[in-house]
Structures are given as C-alpha cells and as structure tokens.
CSV table of N, CA, C and O in Angstrom, one decimal:
chain,number,residue,atom,x,y,z
N,1,MET,N,-0.5,-10.2,3.2
N,1,MET,CA,-1.7,-9.3,1.8
N,1,MET,C,-2.1,-9.5,0.7
N,1,MET,O,-1.9,-11.2,0.0
N,2,LYS,N,-3.6,-9.4,0.5
N,2,LYS,CA,-4.5,-9.9,-0.2
N,2,LYS,C,-3.9,-10.2,-2.1
N,2,LYS,O,-2.8,-8.7,-1.7
N,3,ARG,N,-4.1,-10.3,-2.6
N,3,ARG,CA,-3.2,-9.9,-3.7
N,3,ARG,C,-4.5,-9.4,-4.8
N,3,ARG,O,-5.3,-10.6,-4.6
N,4,ALA,N,-3.9,-8.9,-6.0
N,4,ALA,CA,-5.2,-7.9,-7.4
N,4,ALA,C,-5.3,-8.5,-8.0
N,4,ALA,O,-3.5,-8.2,-8.4
N,5,ASN,N,-5.8,-9.3,-8.7
N,5,ASN,CA,-4.9,-9.3,-10.3
N,5,ASN,C,-6.4,-8.1,-11.2
N,5,ASN,O,-6.5,-8.2,-12.7
N,6,SER,N,-6.5,-7.2,-10.5
N,6,SER,CA,-7.4,-6.7,-11.7
N,6,SER,C,-7.9,-4.5,-10.5
N,6,SER,O,-8.1,-4.4,-9.5
N,7,LEU,N,-8.1,-4.0,-11.4
N,7,LEU,CA,-7.9,-2.4,-10.4
N,7,LEU,C,-9.7,-2.6,-10.2
N,7,LEU,O,-9.5,-2.1,-9.3
N,8,GLN,N,-10.3,-3.4,-10.5
N,8,GLN,CA,-11.5,-3.5,-9.8
N,8,GLN,C,-11.9,-4.5,-8.5
N,8,GLN,O,-12.4,-3.9,-7.2
N,9,ILE,N,-10.9,-4.9,-8.3
N,9,ILE,CA,-10.6,-5.6,-6.9
N,9,ILE,C,-9.9,-4.9,-5.8
N,9,ILE,O,-10.2,-4.7,-4.8
N,10,ILE,N,-9.1,-3.7,-6.2
N,10,ILE,CA,-8.3,-2.7,-6.0
N,10,ILE,C,-8.9,-1.7,-5.4
N,10,ILE,O,-8.9,-1.5,-3.8
N,11,GLN,N,-9.5,-1.1,-6.1
N,11,GLN,CA,-10.3,0.2,-5.8
N,11,GLN,C,-11.4,-0.8,-4.9
N,11,GLN,O,-12.3,0.4,-4.2
N,12,GLN,N,-12.1,-1.4,-5.0
N,12,GLN,CA,-13.4,-1.9,-3.9
N,12,GLN,C,-12.4,-2.1,-2.7
N,12,GLN,O,-13.2,-1.9,-1.3
N,13,HIS,N,-11.4,-3.1,-2.6
N,13,HIS,CA,-11.1,-3.4,-1.5
N,13,HIS,C,-10.0,-1.7,-0.1
N,13,HIS,O,-10.4,-1.3,0.5
N,14,ILE,N,-9.9,-0.4,-1.7
N,14,ILE,CA,-9.8,0.5,-0.7
N,14,ILE,C,-11.3,1.3,0.1
N,14,ILE,O,-11.1,1.4,0.9
N,15,ALA,N,-12.0,0.8,-0.4
N,15,ALA,CA,-13.9,1.3,-0.4
N,15,ALA,C,-14.4,0.5,1.0
N,15,ALA,O,-15.0,1.0,1.8
N,16,ASN,N,-13.7,-0.6,1.2
N,16,ASN,CA,-14.2,-1.3,2.2
N,16,ASN,C,-13.2,-1.5,3.5
N,16,ASN,O,-14.4,-1.5,4.1
N,17,TYR,N,-12.4,-0.4,3.5
N,17,TYR,CA,-11.8,-1.0,4.6
N,17,TYR,C,-10.9,1.1,5.1
N,17,TYR,O,-10.8,1.7,4.0
N,18,ARG,N,-11.4,1.0,6.1
N,18,ARG,CA,-11.0,2.3,6.3
N,18,ARG,C,-9.7,2.8,6.5
N,18,ARG,O,-9.6,3.8,5.8
N,19,LEU,N,-8.5,1.8,6.3
N,19,LEU,CA,-7.2,2.0,6.5
N,19,LEU,C,-7.1,0.6,5.5
N,19,LEU,O,-6.6,0.0,6.2
N,20,SER,N,-6.7,0.8,4.8
N,20,SER,CA,-5.6,0.0,3.5
N,20,SER,C,-4.3,0.8,2.9
N,20,SER,O,-4.0,1.9,3.0
N,21,LEU,N,-3.8,-0.3,2.8
N,21,LEU,CA,-2.3,0.0,1.8
N,21,LEU,C,-2.1,-0.9,0.6
N,21,LEU,O,-3.1,-2.3,0.9
N,22,LEU,N,-2.1,0.3,-0.7
N,22,LEU,CA,-1.3,-1.1,-1.8
N,22,LEU,C,0.2,-1.1,-2.0
N,22,LEU,O,0.4,0.2,-1.8
N,23,TYR,N,-0.2,-1.9,-2.6
N,23,TYR,CA,1.4,-2.4,-3.1
N,23,TYR,C,1.5,-2.3,-4.5
N,23,TYR,O,1.2,-3.8,-4.5
N,24,VAL,N,2.9,-1.9,-5.1
N,24,VAL,CA,2.5,-2.3,-6.2
N,24,VAL,C,4.3,-2.6,-6.8
N,24,VAL,O,5.2,-2.1,-6.0
N,25,GLN,N,4.7,-4.0,-7.7
N,25,GLN,CA,5.6,-4.2,-8.2
N,25,GLN,C,5.7,-4.5,-8.8
N,25,GLN,O,4.6,-4.8,-10.0
N,26,ALA,N,6.9,-4.8,-9.8
N,26,ALA,CA,7.2,-5.6,-10.8
N,26,ALA,C,8.2,-6.2,-11.3
N,26,ALA,O,8.5,-6.8,-10.3
N,27,PRO,N,7.7,-6.8,-12.1
N,27,PRO,CA,9.0,-8.6,-12.4
N,27,PRO,C,9.8,-8.2,-12.2
N,27,PRO,O,10.2,-7.5,-13.0
N,28,ASN,N,10.8,-9.0,-11.5
N,28,ASN,CA,11.7,-9.4,-12.0
N,28,ASN,C,12.4,-7.6,-11.5
N,28,ASN,O,13.8,-7.7,-11.8
N,29,CYS,N,12.5,-7.2,-10.0
N,29,CYS,CA,13.2,-5.9,-9.6
N,29,CYS,C,13.4,-6.3,-7.9
N,29,CYS,O,12.5,-6.3,-7.2
N,30,GLY,N,14.4,-6.2,-8.1
N,30,GLY,CA,15.1,-6.3,-6.1
N,30,GLY,C,14.8,-5.7,-5.5
N,30,GLY,O,14.3,-6.4,-4.8
N,31,VAL,N,14.8,-4.4,-5.7
N,31,VAL,CA,13.9,-3.7,-4.7
N,31,VAL,C,12.8,-3.7,-4.7
N,31,VAL,O,12.4,-3.7,-2.8
N,32,CYS,N,11.4,-4.4,-5.0
N,32,CYS,CA,10.4,-4.7,-4.8
N,32,CYS,C,10.4,-5.4,-4.1
N,32,CYS,O,10.1,-5.3,-3.5
N,33,THR,N,10.9,-6.9,-4.3
N,33,THR,CA,11.4,-7.9,-3.6
N,33,THR,C,12.0,-7.7,-2.2
N,33,THR,O,11.2,-8.0,-0.9
N,34,VAL,N,13.1,-6.7,-2.1
N,34,VAL,CA,13.5,-6.6,-0.8
N,34,VAL,C,11.7,-5.5,0.1
N,34,VAL,O,11.8,-5.7,1.3
N,35,PHE,N,11.7,-4.6,-0.8
N,35,PHE,CA,10.8,-3.4,0.3
N,35,PHE,C,9.2,-4.9,-0.1
N,35,PHE,O,8.7,-4.5,1.7
N,36,HIS,N,8.8,-5.5,-0.4
N,36,HIS,CA,7.6,-6.4,0.1
N,36,HIS,C,8.1,-7.0,1.1
N,36,HIS,O,7.4,-7.2,2.1
N,37,THR,N,9.4,-7.5,2.1
N,37,THR,CA,9.3,-8.3,2.2
N,37,THR,C,9.1,-7.6,4.1
N,37,THR,O,8.7,-8.0,5.2
N,38,GLN,N,9.7,-5.8,4.0
N,38,GLN,CA,9.8,-5.0,4.7
N,38,GLN,C,7.9,-4.3,4.9
N,38,GLN,O,7.2,-4.6,5.8
N,39,ILE,N,7.1,-4.4,4.2
N,39,ILE,CA,5.9,-4.2,3.6
N,39,ILE,C,4.8,-5.7,4.9
N,39,ILE,O,4.3,-5.2,5.6
N,40,GLU,N,5.7,-6.8,4.7
N,40,GLU,CA,4.5,-8.1,5.1
N,40,GLU,C,4.8,-7.9,6.1
N,40,GLU,O,4.1,-7.5,7.1
N,41,LYS,N,6.3,-7.1,7.0
N,41,LYS,CA,6.9,-7.1,8.2
N,41,LYS,C,5.8,-5.9,8.9
N,41,LYS,O,4.7,-6.0,10.3
N,42,LEU,N,5.4,-4.6,8.7
N,42,LEU,CA,4.7,-3.7,8.7
N,42,LEU,C,3.4,-4.4,8.4
N,42,LEU,O,2.7,-4.2,10.1
N,43,LEU,N,2.9,-4.9,8.3
N,43,LEU,CA,1.7,-5.4,8.1
N,43,LEU,C,1.6,-6.2,9.6
N,43,LEU,O,0.0,-6.2,9.8
N,44,SER,N,2.8,-6.8,9.2
N,44,SER,CA,2.0,-7.9,10.9
N,44,SER,C,2.0,-6.7,11.6
N,44,SER,O,1.2,-7.9,13.0
N,45,GLU,N,2.6,-6.7,11.8
N,45,GLU,CA,2.4,-5.5,13.2
N,45,GLU,C,1.3,-4.9,13.2
N,45,GLU,O,0.8,-3.7,14.4
N,46,MET,N,0.7,-4.2,12.4
N,46,MET,CA,-0.6,-3.4,12.0
N,46,MET,C,-1.8,-4.1,11.9
N,46,MET,O,-1.9,-4.3,10.8
N,47,PRO,N,-2.5,-4.9,12.3
N,47,PRO,CA,-3.5,-6.1,12.0
N,47,PRO,C,-4.7,-5.2,11.4
N,47,PRO,O,-5.2,-5.1,10.7
N,48,GLN,N,-4.7,-3.6,11.9
N,48,GLN,CA,-5.7,-2.8,11.3
N,48,GLN,C,-5.2,-2.3,10.1
N,48,GLN,O,-6.4,-1.9,9.7
N,49,ILE,N,-4.5,-2.9,9.8
N,49,ILE,CA,-4.9,-1.9,8.3
N,49,ILE,C,-4.3,-3.5,6.9
N,49,ILE,O,-3.6,-4.0,7.3
N,50,ALA,N,-5.7,-3.1,6.2
N,50,ALA,CA,-5.3,-3.7,5.2
N,50,ALA,C,-4.6,-3.7,3.9
N,50,ALA,O,-4.8,-3.1,4.1
N,51,GLY,N,-4.0,-4.5,3.6
N,51,GLY,CA,-3.1,-4.7,3.3
N,51,GLY,C,-3.5,-5.8,2.2
N,51,GLY,O,-4.1,-6.5,1.7
N,52,ILE,N,-3.3,-4.9,0.1
N,52,ILE,CA,-3.1,-5.4,-0.8
N,52,ILE,C,-2.6,-5.4,-2.0
N,52,ILE,O,-1.6,-4.3,-1.8
N,53,GLU,N,-1.5,-6.2,-3.1
N,53,GLU,CA,-0.4,-6.0,-3.3
N,53,GLU,C,-1.2,-5.9,-4.5
N,53,GLU,O,-2.1,-7.4,-5.3
N,54,THR,N,-0.4,-5.8,-6.0
N,54,THR,CA,-0.5,-6.4,-7.3
N,54,THR,C,0.7,-5.8,-8.0
N,54,THR,O,1.5,-5.6,-7.8
N,55,ASN,N,1.1,-6.5,-9.2
N,55,ASN,CA,2.2,-6.7,-10.5
N,55,ASN,C,1.6,-5.6,-11.7
N,55,ASN,O,0.5,-5.7,-11.9
N,56,ILE,N,2.4,-4.2,-11.5
N,56,ILE,CA,1.9,-3.4,-12.7
N,56,ILE,C,1.6,-4.0,-13.8
N,56,ILE,O,1.4,-3.7,-14.5
N,57,VAL,N,2.5,-5.5,-14.3
N,57,VAL,CA,2.5,-6.0,-15.5
N,57,VAL,C,1.2,-6.7,-15.4
N,57,VAL,O,0.3,-6.7,-16.7
N,58,ASN,N,1.0,-7.0,-14.2
N,58,ASN,CA,-0.4,-7.5,-14.5
N,58,ASN,C,-1.9,-6.6,-14.4
N,58,ASN,O,-3.0,-7.3,-14.9
N,59,VAL,N,-1.9,-5.8,-13.8
N,59,VAL,CA,-3.0,-4.8,-13.9
N,59,VAL,C,-2.2,-2.9,-13.9
N,59,VAL,O,-2.1,-2.2,-13.9
N,60,PRO,N,-2.0,-3.3,-15.4
N,60,PRO,CA,-1.3,-2.2,-16.3
N,60,PRO,C,-2.2,-0.7,-16.0
N,60,PRO,O,-1.5,0.8,-16.1
N,61,SER,N,-3.6,-1.2,-16.1
N,61,SER,CA,-4.3,0.5,-15.7
N,61,SER,C,-4.1,1.3,-14.2
N,61,SER,O,-4.8,2.5,-13.9
N,62,ILE,N,-3.8,-0.1,-13.8
N,62,ILE,CA,-2.9,1.3,-11.9
N,62,ILE,C,-1.9,2.6,-12.0
N,62,ILE,O,-2.4,3.6,-11.5
N,63,ALA,N,-1.7,2.2,-13.4
N,63,ALA,CA,-0.7,3.6,-13.7
N,63,ALA,C,-2.0,4.7,-14.1
N,63,ALA,O,-1.2,5.4,-12.8
N,64,GLY,N,-2.1,4.5,-14.7
N,64,GLY,CA,-3.3,5.8,-15.2
N,64,GLY,C,-4.2,6.6,-13.9
N,64,GLY,O,-4.2,7.3,-13.5
N,65,ALA,N,-5.3,4.4,-13.1
N,65,ALA,CA,-5.8,5.1,-12.1
N,65,ALA,C,-5.1,5.9,-10.5
N,65,ALA,O,-6.1,6.5,-10.3
N,66,PHE,N,-4.2,5.6,-10.5
N,66,PHE,CA,-3.7,5.5,-8.9
N,66,PHE,C,-2.1,7.1,-10.1
N,66,PHE,O,-1.3,7.4,-8.3
N,67,GLN,N,-2.1,7.1,-10.5
N,67,GLN,CA,-0.7,7.8,-11.3
N,67,GLN,C,0.8,7.0,-10.7
N,67,GLN,O,2.0,7.9,-9.9
N,68,VAL,N,0.3,6.0,-10.9
N,68,VAL,CA,1.7,4.5,-10.2
N,68,VAL,C,2.6,5.0,-11.4
N,68,VAL,O,2.5,4.4,-12.0
N,69,MET,N,3.6,5.6,-11.2
N,69,MET,CA,4.8,5.1,-13.0
N,69,MET,C,6.6,4.5,-12.7
N,69,MET,O,7.4,4.5,-13.4
N,70,SER,N,6.5,3.8,-11.1
N,70,SER,CA,7.9,3.3,-10.8
N,70,SER,C,7.0,2.5,-10.0
N,70,SER,O,6.6,2.3,-9.2
N,71,ALA,N,8.0,1.5,-9.9
N,71,ALA,CA,8.1,0.3,-8.7
N,71,ALA,C,9.3,0.2,-8.0
N,71,ALA,O,10.3,0.3,-8.7
N,72,PRO,N,9.5,-0.3,-6.6
N,72,PRO,CA,8.0,-0.7,-6.3
N,72,PRO,C,7.4,1.4,-5.6
N,72,PRO,O,8.3,1.9,-6.0
N,73,ALA,N,6.2,1.0,-5.5
N,73,ALA,CA,4.7,1.8,-4.8
N,73,ALA,C,4.7,1.7,-3.7
N,73,ALA,O,4.2,0.2,-3.8
N,74,VAL,N,4.0,2.9,-3.4
N,74,VAL,CA,3.1,2.7,-1.8
N,74,VAL,C,2.2,3.6,-1.4
N,74,VAL,O,2.4,4.6,-1.7
N,75,LEU,N,0.7,3.4,-1.7
N,75,LEU,CA,0.1,3.8,-1.1
N,75,LEU,C,-1.0,4.1,0.0
N,75,LEU,O,-1.0,2.4,0.0
N,76,ALA,N,-0.9,4.7,0.9
N,76,ALA,CA,-2.0,4.3,2.3
N,76,ALA,C,-2.9,5.1,2.1
N,76,ALA,O,-2.8,6.5,1.6
N,77,PHE,N,-3.9,4.9,2.1
N,77,PHE,CA,-5.2,5.3,1.8
N,77,PHE,C,-5.9,5.3,3.7
N,77,PHE,O,-5.7,4.7,4.5
N,78,ALA,N,-6.6,6.7,3.8
N,78,ALA,CA,-7.4,6.2,4.6
N,78,ALA,C,-9.3,6.9,4.9
N,78,ALA,O,-9.1,8.0,3.7
N,79,ASP,N,-10.3,5.7,4.9
N,79,ASP,CA,-11.5,6.2,4.3
N,79,ASP,C,-11.8,6.0,3.0
N,79,ASP,O,-12.4,7.5,2.2
N,80,GLY,N,-10.9,5.3,2.1
N,80,GLY,CA,-10.5,5.8,0.0
N,80,GLY,C,-9.7,6.9,0.3
N,80,GLY,O,-9.6,7.0,-1.0
N,81,LYS,N,-9.3,7.6,1.0
N,81,LYS,CA,-8.7,9.0,0.7
N,81,LYS,C,-7.0,8.8,0.7
N,81,LYS,O,-6.4,7.9,1.9
N,82,GLU,N,-6.1,9.9,-0.4
N,82,GLU,CA,-4.4,9.0,-0.1
N,82,GLU,C,-3.9,9.6,0.7
N,82,GLU,O,-4.6,11.3,1.4
N,83,ILE,N,-3.9,9.3,1.9
N,83,ILE,CA,-3.0,9.9,3.3
N,83,ILE,C,-2.0,10.2,2.9
N,83,ILE,O,-0.6,10.6,3.5
N,84,TRP,N,-1.1,8.8,2.2
N,84,TRP,CA,0.7,8.9,1.7
N,84,TRP,C,1.1,8.0,0.5
N,84,TRP,O,0.9,7.1,0.1
N,85,ARG,N,2.3,8.2,-0.1
N,85,ARG,CA,2.4,7.7,-1.4
N,85,ARG,C,4.5,7.7,-1.5
N,85,ARG,O,5.1,8.8,-0.7
N,86,GLY,N,4.4,6.5,-1.3
N,86,GLY,CA,6.1,6.6,-1.6
N,86,GLY,C,6.0,5.9,-3.3
N,86,GLY,O,5.7,4.7,-3.1
N,87,ALA,N,7.2,6.0,-3.5
N,87,ALA,CA,7.6,5.1,-4.4
N,87,ALA,C,9.7,5.2,-5.0
N,87,ALA,O,9.9,5.8,-4.4
N,88,ARG,N,9.5,4.0,-5.7
N,88,ARG,CA,11.0,3.4,-5.9
N,88,ARG,C,11.9,3.0,-4.4
N,88,ARG,O,11.8,2.0,-4.0
N,89,PHE,N,12.0,4.0,-3.7
N,89,PHE,CA,13.4,4.1,-2.6
N,89,PHE,C,12.0,4.4,-1.4
N,89,PHE,O,12.3,5.9,-1.0
N,90,ILE,N,11.2,3.1,-0.4
N,90,ILE,CA,10.2,4.1,-0.1
N,90,ILE,C,11.3,4.5,1.1
N,90,ILE,O,11.9,3.7,1.6
N,91,ASP,N,10.2,5.2,2.0
N,91,ASP,CA,10.8,5.6,3.9
N,91,ASP,C,10.4,4.8,4.5
N,91,ASP,O,9.1,5.0,5.1
N,92,MET,N,10.2,3.9,4.5
N,92,MET,CA,9.7,2.5,5.3
N,92,MET,C,9.3,3.7,7.1
N,92,MET,O,8.4,3.3,7.5
N,93,LYS,N,9.9,5.0,7.4
N,93,LYS,CA,9.8,4.8,8.7
N,93,LYS,C,8.9,6.1,8.7
N,93,LYS,O,8.3,6.2,9.3
N,94,ALA,N,8.5,7.2,7.7
N,94,ALA,CA,8.2,7.8,7.2
N,94,ALA,C,6.2,7.0,7.4
N,94,ALA,O,5.6,7.4,7.7
N,95,LEU,N,6.6,6.0,6.6
N,95,LEU,CA,5.2,5.2,6.2
N,95,LEU,C,5.1,4.5,7.6
N,95,LEU,O,3.4,5.1,8.0
N,96,GLN,N,6.1,3.6,8.2
N,96,GLN,CA,5.6,3.2,9.6
N,96,GLN,C,4.9,4.6,10.4
N,96,GLN,O,3.8,4.6,11.3
N,97,ASP,N,5.4,5.9,10.5
N,97,ASP,CA,4.4,7.2,11.2
N,97,ASP,C,3.3,7.5,11.0
N,97,ASP,O,2.2,8.1,11.8
N,98,ILE,N,3.2,7.4,9.8
N,98,ILE,CA,1.8,8.1,9.2
N,98,ILE,C,0.5,6.8,10.2
N,98,ILE,O,-0.8,7.3,9.9
N,99,LEU,N,1.1,5.7,9.2
N,99,LEU,CA,0.2,4.6,9.5
N,99,LEU,C,0.1,4.2,11.0
N,99,LEU,O,-1.2,4.6,11.4
N,100,GLU,N,0.9,4.8,12.1
N,100,GLU,CA,0.6,4.8,13.3
N,100,GLU,C,-0.3,5.9,14.0
N,100,GLU,O,-1.4,5.5,14.1
N,101,LYS,N,-0.6,7.2,13.5
N,101,LYS,CA,-0.8,8.3,13.5
N,101,LYS,C,-2.3,8.0,13.3
N,101,LYS,O,-3.2,8.1,13.8
N,102,TYR,N,-2.7,7.6,11.8
N,102,TYR,CA,-3.4,7.4,11.4
N,102,TYR,C,-4.5,5.3,12.6
N,102,TYR,O,-5.4,6.1,12.5
N,103,SER,N,-3.8,4.8,12.5
N,103,SER,CA,-4.5,4.2,13.6
N,103,SER,C,-5.1,3.7,14.7
N,103,SER,O,-5.9,4.1,15.4
N,104,GLN,N,-3.9,5.6,15.2
N,104,GLN,CA,-4.3,5.3,17.2
N,104,GLN,C,-5.7,6.4,16.8
N,104,GLN,O,-6.8,6.6,16.9
N,105,GLU,N,-5.7,7.7,15.7
N,105,GLU,CA,-6.6,8.0,15.9
N,105,GLU,C,-8.0,7.4,15.1
N,105,GLU,O,-9.6,7.8,15.8
N,106,TYR,N,-7.8,6.1,14.1
N,106,TYR,CA,-9.1,5.8,13.7
N,106,TYR,C,-10.0,4.7,15.4
N,106,TYR,O,-10.5,3.8,14.6
N,107,THR,N,-8.8,4.7,16.0
N,107,THR,CA,-9.4,2.8,17.4
N,107,THR,C,-10.0,4.6,18.5
N,107,THR,O,-10.4,3.5,19.2
N,108,ILE,N,-9.1,5.7,18.0
N,108,ILE,CA,-10.2,6.3,18.7
N,108,ILE,C,-11.8,6.4,19.3
N,108,ILE,O,-11.9,6.5,18.2
C-alpha cells in the first residue's frame, strides 16, 4: 500500500483509480496492526485495487473529510464514490465480497 501524509495525496489517489481502498490507522493501536496485515494480504490478492494508507495523527484532517472517528478504518471507493466502510472491528469477509463484486464489474 502506498503511504500518504496529506489529505491532498489521499484525495488525488482516490480520484486517479477506478477502485481504491483507504486504510486509516492510529499509533499504538494493536487492532490496527492486526488489520493492516489482513488488508495488505487482501490487496496482494486483488492487484486491480489501489491501496493507500495513512495515520490519523499525521493527517488529522482526514477525520472531517471522511468522517473517520476511530481507527482502524477502511473505506473502499469505486470511481471516487464510497462503496463500503468499516471501522474498529472490520468485517473482512464483507470487505472482500464487495471488492470482488466491484472488481468483476469493472473488468467486464
């Protein structure tokens, strides 16, 4: 996953890719570390989805821009529009299902 240190980079990333995933973590967050590993694995199996990650402390403006109030948070986008969101305890199966659905639709 690409790492972003500004809201502008994140917004540009989402605009540049048909399918993208934003992972937001916080420092000293054990749950964030666990889910980060799972998100990395999922994205490695779905190269058509462009992943980007950030730390809410480094980019505090992300809270207002994307209404992210807790970490970890995962937001999936298709053509710049949010299609899925999960926070704190992320349902990896639901995330995988929606990403597979959109991946198939966007490759046909």
